[in-house]
XYZ file of C-alpha atoms in Angstrom:
604
model
C 105.624 49.806 203.792
C 109.030 48.148 204.064
C 110.041 46.484 207.307
C 113.300 47.404 209.047
C 114.262 43.879 210.130
C 117.366 44.959 212.035
C 115.352 47.457 214.076
C 112.678 44.832 214.748
C 115.303 42.402 216.024
C 116.838 45.140 218.185
C 113.514 45.484 220.000
C 113.018 41.770 220.625
C 114.705 39.492 223.160
C 117.152 37.730 222.830
C 118.229 39.389 219.574
C 118.545 42.716 221.406
C 121.634 41.260 223.107
C 123.543 41.039 219.801
C 126.204 43.602 218.840
C 124.908 45.992 216.162
C 127.148 44.557 213.443
C 126.129 40.962 214.177
C 122.453 41.916 214.312
C 122.751 43.661 210.934
C 124.445 40.574 209.479
C 121.654 38.398 210.836
C 118.966 40.728 209.458
C 120.436 40.329 205.991
C 119.689 36.576 206.157
C 116.130 36.944 207.480
C 113.035 37.125 205.306
C 109.375 37.961 205.903
C 106.599 35.365 205.555
C 102.854 35.924 205.602
C 100.587 32.970 206.382
C 96.808 32.631 206.388
C 94.765 31.451 209.337
C 94.482 27.652 209.371
C 97.683 27.092 207.400
C 100.358 24.783 208.808
C 103.993 25.864 208.837
C 105.328 22.389 209.606
C 104.212 19.106 211.124
C 105.847 16.579 213.430
C 108.564 14.814 211.445
C 108.914 17.484 208.745
C 112.394 18.849 207.966
C 113.045 21.844 210.219
C 114.684 24.639 208.189
C 113.972 27.883 210.051
C 113.527 29.583 213.400
C 110.464 31.872 213.396
C 109.723 35.179 215.108
C 106.068 36.297 215.231
C 105.401 39.900 214.235
C 101.594 39.727 214.064
C 98.974 37.022 214.619
C 98.934 33.807 216.625
C 100.628 30.428 216.201
C 99.449 27.286 217.988
C 102.022 24.593 218.821
C 100.612 21.062 219.153
C 102.039 17.592 219.719
C 101.559 14.580 217.464
C 98.280 13.793 219.240
C 96.893 17.257 218.544
C 97.194 18.462 222.139
C 97.977 22.195 222.390
C 101.387 22.757 223.969
C 101.781 26.504 223.447
C 99.798 29.469 222.148
C 102.247 32.050 220.836
C 101.760 35.705 219.920
C 103.825 38.679 218.733
C 107.520 38.747 219.746
C 107.542 35.014 220.491
C 110.155 32.852 218.765
C 109.512 29.203 217.935
C 110.967 26.285 215.980
C 114.211 25.990 217.941
C 113.438 22.532 219.359
C 113.654 20.853 215.973
C 116.759 22.803 215.028
C 118.486 21.837 218.272
C 117.548 18.182 217.952
C 118.302 16.755 214.519
C 116.691 19.144 212.072
C 113.318 17.407 212.335
C 110.199 19.071 213.703
C 109.140 17.599 217.057
C 105.845 19.545 217.156
C 103.295 20.983 214.709
C 102.969 24.761 214.161
C 99.658 26.109 212.812
C 98.477 29.683 212.257
C 95.386 30.339 214.368
C 95.106 33.804 212.789
C 96.487 35.558 209.739
C 100.105 36.020 210.754
C 103.340 37.735 209.729
C 106.605 36.048 210.651
C 110.323 36.567 210.316
C 112.194 33.439 209.204
C 115.771 32.855 210.406
C 117.596 30.094 208.454
C 118.900 27.116 210.432
C 122.527 27.941 209.613
C 122.122 31.478 210.967
C 120.396 30.154 214.092
C 123.211 27.705 214.832
C 125.749 30.485 214.303
C 123.886 32.531 216.918
C 124.111 29.686 219.415
C 127.781 29.140 218.682
C 128.905 32.762 218.848
C 126.584 34.321 221.415
C 126.258 32.592 224.824
C 123.373 34.836 225.935
C 121.303 33.703 222.962
C 122.290 30.092 223.660
C 121.142 30.379 227.288
C 117.829 31.871 226.196
C 116.937 28.985 223.905
C 118.595 26.316 226.043
C 116.151 26.919 228.947
C 113.316 25.528 226.810
C 115.060 22.231 226.101
C 114.157 19.104 228.069
C 116.174 19.004 231.268
C 117.575 15.577 230.420
C 119.521 17.067 227.508
C 121.132 19.875 229.495
C 124.781 19.711 230.441
C 125.224 17.728 233.625
C 128.039 17.274 236.096
C 129.336 13.711 236.489
C 127.823 13.553 239.978
C 124.348 13.773 238.478
C 124.761 10.561 236.472
C 122.727 7.569 237.632
C 124.562 4.611 239.168
C 123.179 2.381 236.428
C 125.495 4.155 233.990
C 128.663 3.809 236.085
C 128.347 0.772 238.328
C 130.213 -2.498 237.807
C 127.632 -5.094 236.890
C 127.731 -8.717 238.073
C 130.044 -8.056 241.035
C 131.942 -10.882 242.710
C 129.746 -12.813 245.158
C 129.908 -15.831 247.427
C 127.619 -17.575 249.948
C 127.992 -16.285 253.536
C 129.336 -19.669 254.662
C 132.277 -19.537 252.220
C 135.663 -19.991 254.002
C 137.564 -16.729 254.365
C 140.635 -17.991 252.487
C 138.520 -19.037 249.495
C 136.856 -15.616 249.297
C 140.255 -13.885 249.531
C 141.621 -16.000 246.685
C 138.640 -15.128 244.478
C 139.209 -11.422 245.155
C 142.906 -11.807 244.266
C 142.174 -13.698 241.061
C 140.080 -10.935 239.518
C 141.844 -8.029 241.270
C 138.912 -6.572 243.221
C 138.794 -5.085 246.704
C 135.544 -6.632 247.885
C 133.225 -9.596 247.605
C 129.475 -9.577 248.302
C 128.048 -12.289 250.536
C 124.699 -13.107 248.951
C 121.954 -15.714 248.963
C 119.804 -16.020 245.829
C 120.764 -12.518 244.774
C 119.968 -10.913 248.144
C 122.820 -9.042 249.804
C 123.679 -10.406 253.242
C 126.986 -8.646 253.781
C 130.169 -7.291 252.238
C 133.788 -8.309 252.792
C 136.543 -5.867 251.802
C 140.329 -6.106 251.830
C 140.202 -3.719 254.789
C 137.954 -6.155 256.677
C 140.372 -8.999 255.984
C 143.303 -6.970 257.293
C 141.678 -5.522 260.420
C 139.180 -8.206 261.429
C 140.885 -11.395 260.274
C 144.670 -11.133 259.901
C 145.174 -8.674 262.764
C 143.000 -10.801 265.064
C 144.515 -14.137 264.030
C 141.217 -15.510 262.773
C 141.517 -19.066 261.289
C 141.540 -19.136 257.472
C 138.561 -21.500 257.362
C 136.341 -19.061 259.280
C 133.093 -18.356 257.358
C 132.888 -15.017 255.599
C 129.730 -14.303 257.623
C 131.859 -14.041 260.783
C 134.101 -11.310 259.386
C 131.951 -9.418 256.857
C 129.990 -6.229 257.442
C 126.386 -7.479 257.628
C 123.453 -5.668 255.949
C 125.570 -2.980 254.295
C 124.103 0.303 253.072
C 122.844 -0.018 249.499
C 121.437 2.297 246.841
C 119.211 1.676 243.804
C 120.553 2.027 240.233
C 118.445 5.172 239.835
C 120.414 6.940 242.593
C 122.993 9.536 241.592
C 126.763 9.424 241.870
C 126.325 12.332 244.283
C 124.242 10.057 246.538
C 127.161 7.609 246.667
C 129.677 10.338 247.413
C 127.498 11.799 250.140
C 126.931 8.422 251.794
C 130.594 7.459 251.563
C 131.935 10.624 253.144
C 129.218 10.733 255.810
C 129.434 7.056 256.811
C 133.153 6.498 256.176
C 132.633 3.624 253.717
C 134.337 2.888 250.394
C 132.064 0.354 248.672
C 128.409 0.740 247.650
C 126.376 -2.312 246.553
C 123.648 -1.381 244.070
C 120.324 -3.139 244.656
C 117.103 -3.141 242.631
C 113.894 -4.805 243.840
C 115.869 -6.451 246.630
C 118.417 -8.046 244.285
C 122.086 -7.190 243.781
C 122.686 -5.658 240.334
C 126.081 -3.950 240.680
C 128.629 -2.167 242.841
C 130.382 1.208 242.858
C 133.583 1.718 244.849
C 135.600 4.719 245.901
C 138.290 3.562 243.518
C 135.771 3.782 240.667
C 135.113 7.391 241.602
C 138.674 8.656 242.057
C 138.794 9.908 238.481
C 135.745 12.059 239.108
C 135.782 15.229 241.136
C 133.263 15.412 243.924
C 130.873 18.339 243.868
C 131.019 20.923 246.602
C 127.866 19.390 248.084
C 129.896 16.274 248.937
C 132.543 18.471 250.541
C 129.889 20.137 252.702
C 128.530 16.781 253.819
C 132.016 15.595 254.701
C 132.389 18.609 256.978
C 128.915 18.061 258.425
C 129.699 14.439 259.282
C 132.474 15.538 261.653
C 131.035 18.845 262.940
C 131.525 19.004 266.740
C 128.507 21.190 267.536
C 125.437 22.961 266.176
C 127.271 26.273 265.746
C 129.735 24.652 263.379
C 126.888 22.994 261.507
C 125.206 26.361 261.067
C 128.340 27.800 259.456
C 128.588 24.882 257.046
C 124.902 24.914 256.085
C 125.182 28.676 255.631
C 127.087 27.976 252.414
C 124.018 26.417 250.759
C 123.064 29.637 248.928
C 126.488 29.701 247.261
C 126.072 26.042 246.332
C 122.615 26.695 244.864
C 124.038 29.432 242.628
C 126.802 27.106 241.430
C 124.443 24.231 240.712
C 121.989 26.431 238.812
C 124.831 28.068 236.888
C 125.998 24.597 235.834
C 122.527 24.118 234.300
C 121.698 21.146 236.498
C 118.001 20.156 236.264
C 115.899 21.286 239.216
C 115.430 17.726 240.496
C 119.206 17.333 240.794
C 119.717 20.691 242.513
C 116.998 20.042 245.094
C 118.236 16.481 245.690
C 121.772 17.691 246.436
C 120.537 20.468 248.713
C 118.211 18.053 250.531
C 121.129 15.654 251.039
C 122.790 18.399 253.058
C 119.659 18.804 255.181
C 119.532 15.048 255.739
C 123.203 14.893 256.757
C 122.720 17.842 259.104
C 119.754 16.109 260.755
C 121.679 12.861 261.202
C 124.666 14.703 262.663
C 122.394 16.472 265.160
C 120.858 13.127 266.116
C 124.345 11.732 266.759
C 125.308 14.785 268.828
C 122.053 14.485 270.779
C 122.719 10.838 271.616
C 126.278 11.705 272.622
C 124.875 14.274 275.051
C 121.829 12.356 276.327
C 123.135 8.795 276.170
C 121.696 5.876 274.178
C 117.931 5.972 273.534
C 115.756 3.847 275.839
C 113.990 2.237 272.847
C 114.544 2.271 269.070
C 113.252 5.356 267.247
C 112.991 6.773 263.750
C 113.324 10.437 262.785
C 111.347 11.272 259.650
C 111.061 14.379 257.510
C 107.955 15.517 255.678
C 107.307 18.553 253.525
C 109.969 19.556 251.000
C 112.713 17.673 252.846
C 110.617 14.519 252.845
C 110.093 14.881 249.086
C 113.795 15.707 248.525
C 112.778 19.075 247.074
C 114.474 21.593 249.347
C 115.636 24.864 247.784
C 117.250 27.957 249.231
C 114.128 28.576 251.354
C 113.134 25.771 253.744
C 111.512 25.364 257.115
C 111.553 22.103 259.044
C 108.765 19.529 259.092
C 109.566 16.372 261.031
C 108.318 13.772 263.476
C 109.439 10.829 265.570
C 108.150 7.265 265.460
C 109.010 5.279 268.595
C 109.122 1.560 269.133
C 105.934 0.223 270.725
C 108.028 -0.778 273.739
C 108.255 2.908 274.679
C 106.739 3.845 278.057
C 105.533 7.280 279.210
C 108.752 7.950 281.186
C 110.769 7.373 278.000
C 109.230 10.459 276.453
C 111.428 12.723 278.572
C 114.464 11.460 276.649
C 112.862 11.864 273.239
C 111.504 15.307 274.107
C 115.079 16.392 274.854
C 116.374 14.749 271.695
C 113.709 16.427 269.569
C 114.433 19.833 271.102
C 118.171 19.449 270.557
C 117.753 18.496 266.903
C 115.020 21.022 266.135
C 116.950 23.855 267.780
C 120.056 22.842 265.856
C 118.170 22.809 262.562
C 116.723 26.243 263.304
C 120.186 27.573 264.102
C 121.389 26.176 260.777
C 118.693 28.038 258.867
C 115.908 25.434 258.709
C 113.511 27.594 260.660
C 110.818 26.252 262.963
C 107.621 25.113 261.269
C 104.931 27.821 261.704
C 102.336 25.067 262.085
C 104.368 23.241 264.770
C 104.685 20.154 262.560
C 107.790 19.052 264.434
C 108.940 16.238 266.686
C 109.081 18.734 269.544
C 105.272 18.519 269.708
C 104.078 15.551 271.776
C 101.483 14.810 269.100
C 104.200 14.116 266.530
C 106.386 12.019 268.849
C 104.521 8.763 269.381
C 104.893 4.948 269.240
C 104.071 3.044 266.050
C 100.668 1.947 267.373
C 99.605 5.575 267.872
C 100.742 6.499 264.356
C 98.619 3.646 263.022
C 95.661 5.131 264.886
C 96.404 8.561 263.432
C 96.373 7.356 259.851
C 93.345 5.123 260.384
C 91.416 8.038 261.878
C 92.332 10.461 259.088
C 91.261 7.938 256.470
C 88.018 7.048 258.227
C 87.034 10.673 258.931
C 88.472 12.872 256.176
C 87.551 16.284 257.601
C 89.582 19.379 256.589
C 92.181 18.896 259.330
C 92.527 15.209 258.465
C 93.050 16.078 254.794
C 95.765 18.549 255.678
C 97.540 16.206 258.062
C 97.283 13.248 255.715
C 98.700 15.355 252.883
C 101.716 16.245 254.991
C 102.242 12.775 256.370
C 102.009 11.045 252.974
C 105.321 12.798 252.232
C 107.154 11.179 255.148
C 110.698 9.917 254.478
C 112.965 8.235 257.065
C 116.140 10.183 257.878
C 117.810 8.563 260.887
C 117.213 5.709 263.301
C 115.487 2.366 262.816
C 113.982 2.453 259.305
C 112.046 -0.736 259.964
C 109.595 1.163 262.168
C 108.093 2.808 259.081
C 108.053 0.182 256.312
C 104.900 -1.713 257.272
C 103.132 1.476 258.351
C 103.620 3.095 254.936
C 102.343 0.061 253.014
C 99.337 -0.438 255.294
C 98.336 3.219 255.073
C 98.580 3.378 251.276
C 96.505 0.218 250.934
C 93.795 1.414 253.314
C 93.650 4.962 251.926
C 93.462 3.912 248.266
C 90.488 1.659 249.007
C 88.463 4.419 250.685
C 86.752 6.266 247.840
C 85.463 9.022 250.157
C 88.944 9.708 251.472
C 90.363 9.751 247.933
C 87.637 12.183 246.866
C 88.521 14.491 249.757
C 92.214 14.289 248.868
C 91.397 15.246 245.281
C 89.336 18.175 246.521
C 92.198 19.230 248.781
C 94.596 19.098 245.833
C 92.579 21.756 243.990
C 92.897 24.441 246.676
C 96.113 25.911 245.277
C 95.362 27.357 241.853
C 97.893 28.443 239.215
C 98.131 32.245 238.797
C 96.193 32.627 235.554
C 94.628 35.996 234.779
C 92.540 37.340 231.925
C 93.849 38.035 228.427
C 96.832 35.678 228.760
C 98.165 37.550 231.760
C 99.111 36.438 235.255
C 97.070 36.814 238.426
C 99.637 38.506 240.654
C 99.631 39.155 244.397
C 97.421 42.204 244.940
C 98.861 43.741 248.102
C 101.608 43.579 250.692
C 105.360 43.359 250.279
C 104.997 40.897 247.393
C 102.496 42.955 245.407
C 102.550 42.414 241.617
C 104.475 39.154 241.880
C 103.518 35.521 241.338
C 104.148 32.921 244.039
C 106.100 30.204 242.257
C 105.771 27.899 245.264
C 102.133 27.979 246.369
C 100.647 28.738 242.941
C 103.172 26.883 240.822
C 105.003 24.000 242.485
C 102.484 23.099 245.209
C 99.568 22.362 242.823
C 101.755 19.774 241.059
C 102.932 18.354 244.392
C 99.292 17.929 245.419
C 98.349 16.224 242.151
C 101.362 13.918 242.394
C 100.283 12.897 245.869
C 96.798 12.001 244.615
C 98.213 9.913 241.756
C 100.522 8.124 244.212
C 97.569 7.392 246.473
C 95.472 6.006 243.626
C 98.323 3.846 242.401
C 99.565 2.853 245.878
C 102.970 4.198 244.867
C 105.655 4.458 247.553
C 107.631 7.212 245.799
C 107.678 10.468 247.769
C 109.521 12.826 245.403
C 107.017 14.657 243.184
C 108.743 14.078 239.856
C 109.343 10.426 240.729
C 105.654 10.124 241.645
C 104.577 11.496 238.274
C 106.877 9.136 236.381
C 105.716 6.168 238.476
C 102.083 7.204 238.019
C 102.484 7.156 234.226
C 104.149 3.751 234.399
C 101.441 2.362 236.708
C 98.569 3.845 234.702
C 97.493 6.074 237.589
C 97.503 9.041 235.186
C 97.199 9.214 231.420
C 100.492 9.153 229.542
C 99.806 12.398 227.680
C 98.554 14.240 230.747
C 101.382 12.938 232.908
C 104.082 13.948 230.447
C 102.567 17.395 229.987
C 102.431 17.843 233.745
C 106.086 16.818 234.120
C 107.101 19.329 231.443
C 105.067 22.053 233.170
C 106.525 21.153 236.556
C 110.062 21.203 235.147
C 109.540 24.662 233.670
C 108.112 26.165 236.870
C 110.540 24.467 239.267
C 113.519 25.469 237.104
C 112.274 29.061 236.897
C 111.871 29.129 240.676
C 115.459 27.993 241.268
C 116.840 30.446 238.731
C 114.878 33.231 240.429
C 116.351 32.280 243.810
C 119.864 32.100 242.354
C 119.507 35.581 240.868
C 118.400 37.001 244.234
C 121.365 35.389 245.988
C 123.790 36.768 243.416
C 122.284 40.212 244.036
C 122.975 39.923 247.753
C 119.318 39.346 248.657
C 117.625 36.488 250.494
C 116.055 33.892 248.187
C 112.269 33.745 248.020
C 109.505 32.356 245.802
C 107.980 35.632 244.589
C 108.861 36.584 241.023
C 107.851 39.659 239.055
C 106.561 38.570 235.613
C 108.096 41.697 234.081
C 111.527 40.229 234.816
C 110.895 37.600 232.137
C 111.037 37.999 228.374
C 107.850 37.679 226.330
C 109.024 34.240 225.275
C 109.590 33.110 228.854
C 106.280 34.551 230.063
C 104.424 32.745 227.295
C 105.949 29.379 228.123
C 105.486 29.855 231.851
C 101.840 30.694 231.338
C 101.433 27.613 229.147
C 102.857 25.560 232.018
C 100.238 27.021 234.372
C 97.536 26.207 231.810
C 98.656 22.560 231.804
C 98.376 22.432 235.608
C 94.922 23.982 235.540
C 93.854 21.483 232.884
C 95.080 18.542 234.966
C 93.376 19.931 238.073
C 90.109 20.132 236.147
C 90.607 16.587 234.923
C 91.301 15.311 238.449
C 88.264 17.111 239.787
C 86.043 15.522 237.171
C 87.562 12.053 237.570
C 89.467 12.198 234.282
C 92.843 13.034 235.787
C 93.815 9.438 236.436
C 93.065 6.001 235.111
C 91.412 3.499 237.402
C-alpha cells in the first residue's frame, strides 16, 4: 500500500504548521526507508545527510560512549543536531526494532528553517543553550573586559598617577599590590577629591582613591555590571579572579550597548522612595520574563536577571529600613536562601532569608533587628515575594542570630542529622549574602563545608534527603501526573523536575567542598572537581537545561494568556517530540539519583 507522505506530514508536528503548498513541495523531496532491528543509521562523526521522521518502530540515540540519550518512537523526528552543527553526526542512531522512516534531505531541512519560523523554533529548542541567540547583556565579562588595566602602587604620588592616565587616555587607574586590588582612582575622584579640595600633588593615591571597590569575576555577565553600576552609582568595574586583578569594564565601554529592561528596573528600584513604589516596579517582572524568554535567553540567564531584581529590591528595603530606624547597633548581614540564594528565581517566588549579626550584639539590640526584618519582609511581600509558608525568614527570632549561634546551628545539624536537621541544612547550604557586612559569612561557609564533608553519616543523610523528590515517570513511557486537586493531570516542573537536580547539585557541592550556590554552577564545578563523573554530570546538566527551559516557557505562555505563572504543565500541551525529550530528561535525573543512592553518583 502506497504512503501518502503529504498527509502523514500534515498529521505530525511541526510539519502540520506548513502551508499546504509548501508541505506538498516538501513531500516531493521525502523518501521512505525501512531498516532492520540492530542496524545503525549513522554514527558519531559520520556525514549527516538527512532529517528522519519515525513512522513505525523505535530508534535509540546514544553518545560516543554508548550511553543512551534518547529513546524515540513513532512521530518523533531526529538528526537535526548534526544538520544544524556542521553536517556531521554528533550522536549515533540505531534501530532497536524493525522501523520505517521518512527521510528529509539536508537541503530541504535547511529551507524549512529559513522559510518557516515556527519550524525553526521547534528544532531550535533542542539545541544546546550556549548556541542560542543571546542579548549582549548575557555575554561574560571575560569576552568584553579590557585586560591588563593601568595600575600603580597605593603610595604613588597623585600627579604621577594622573600623568599615566593621560598618557594612555584612560579614565581610571587601579591601586594594587602584587595583583590584589586595594582601590581605584578615577578622573572624577581627581576632580572632586583632589583639585576641588586643593590636595597637594604629591599626596599618595591611597589618600584620594576609593578603597576596596566593588569587583566582579570574569564569569559574571554584562548585565551584572549594568545592574551594579546603576544601583550603586559607579562607572568603573574591576574584574577579579581568584583574588587577582584580570581586567576592567567601564561605563564608557558599555555605551555602545543597550541595557536590558532588567537594568532599567534596577535603576528605578535603587531610587524608589517607599515600598509601594517598589511593588509597582517589581510588578513588571512578568513582562520582563516574557521578553527574556522570547529572546531565547538560556534559563540560567533569565533567572539570574530576575534574581538581580529581587536582590536590588532587598537592598533598597534595607536602606529604607535604616533610614527609618537609624544606623544599626552592630554590623549585620542579610542573606537569601532558596531560589533567590541560588539565583534561580522565576515568575513564582516566595521569600527565604535570614540575618547574621555580629557577635557584639546584645539582647536589647534584637529590638532593632526585629523591626528591620519586619520592614524588609513586609516590603518584599508587598512586592510579590510572598511570605515563606515555613517561616524561614529573618522575622523569626531563630533565623536572626549572632555568628556564634549560627556556628552552633550548623555544628548541631551536622552532628545530629535527623529529618529536621537535613531539611534545615539543605536550605541553609544555599545561603547567599545580599546586603550588609559580607565578612560575617565567609569563614562560616568554609568551616561548615569542611566539617560537613568530613562527616560520612551526615553526607549519607543528605544523599537520602536528595532522593525524596522523584521525577514524574509513569509506565509505558508516560508521565506520572498529579492525581487530584486543581492541578490534576499535570506534572510539577518544580518539585518533580528542577528540585531533584537542585538536591543532587547540593550533594555534589558538599562532597567537593564547593562554594558555588547556583545549581548549574555547582554541576559544572562538580565535574571540574571530580565530585561527579564527567558523563553523568554533563547528562544531568542537559536534563536540567531542558526542564528548566520548559518551565520558564510554560510560565511565559501563562503570562501572555493573562494568567498567573505556575509550575504545573499539562503534558498534552507538548508535541510528541517535546514529550519524548522531556521524559528522557527525567530518566537521566532518575538514573543519577539511583547512582547517588548507591554511591556511584560521585567520585571520591
